[in-house]
Amino acid sequence: MPQYNFLCRACEKEFSKILTISEHEKGGIICPHCKSKDIGRRWAAFYAVTSKKS
Ligand SMILES: [Zn+2]
């Protein structure tokens, strides 16, 4: 499952959360620091990319 990084625009703190796409599209993301919903997405997700091309 991918882990997403988010940046709270209200308090400018970063946090990461593991969530499904459906959870994400519901917009149920709240900053754990200040409870703001003004969250920016940081799509540098921790996908487990394994490239076999060399
Ligand atoms: Zn915040």
PDB file of C-alpha atoms in Angstrom, residues 9 11-13 15-17 20 23-25 28-29 31 34 39 41 45-46 49 51:
ATOM      1  CA  ARG A   9      -0.775  24.515   4.401  1.00  0.00           C
ATOM      2  CA  CYS A  11       0.846  24.923   9.933  1.00  0.00           C
ATOM      3  CA  GLU A  12       3.325  23.967   7.210  1.00  0.00           C
ATOM      4  CA  LYS A  13       4.159  20.660   8.775  1.00  0.00           C
ATOM      5  CA  PHE A  15       3.106  14.222   7.670  1.00  0.00           C
ATOM      6  CA  SER A  16       2.723  10.922   5.970  1.00  0.00           C
ATOM      7  CA  LYS A  17      -0.260   8.684   5.794  1.00  0.00           C
ATOM      8  CA  THR A  20      -6.365   3.926  -0.128  1.00  0.00           C
ATOM      9  CA  GLU A  23     -10.165   7.267   1.244  1.00  0.00           C
ATOM     10  CA  HIS A  24      -8.127   9.857  -0.478  1.00  0.00           C
ATOM     11  CA  GLU A  25     -10.880  10.900  -2.854  1.00  0.00           C
ATOM     12  CA  GLY A  28     -10.853  12.737   4.714  1.00  0.00           C
ATOM     13  CA  ILE A  29      -7.349  13.951   5.302  1.00  0.00           C
ATOM     14  CA  CYS A  31      -3.582  17.476   9.625  1.00  0.00           C
ATOM     15  CA  CYS A  34      -3.565  21.374  13.814  1.00  0.00           C
ATOM     16  CA  ILE A  39      -3.686  19.798   3.026  1.00  0.00           C
ATOM     17  CA  ARG A  41      -0.430  16.583  -1.560  1.00  0.00           C
ATOM     18  CA  ALA A  45       4.990   8.459  -2.571  1.00  0.00           C
ATOM     19  CA  PHE A  46       6.975   5.545  -1.314  1.00  0.00           C
ATOM     20  CA  VAL A  49       9.483   0.437  -7.566  1.00  0.00           C
ATOM     21  CA  SER A  51      13.115  -1.929 -12.075  1.00  0.00           C
TER      22      SER A  51
END
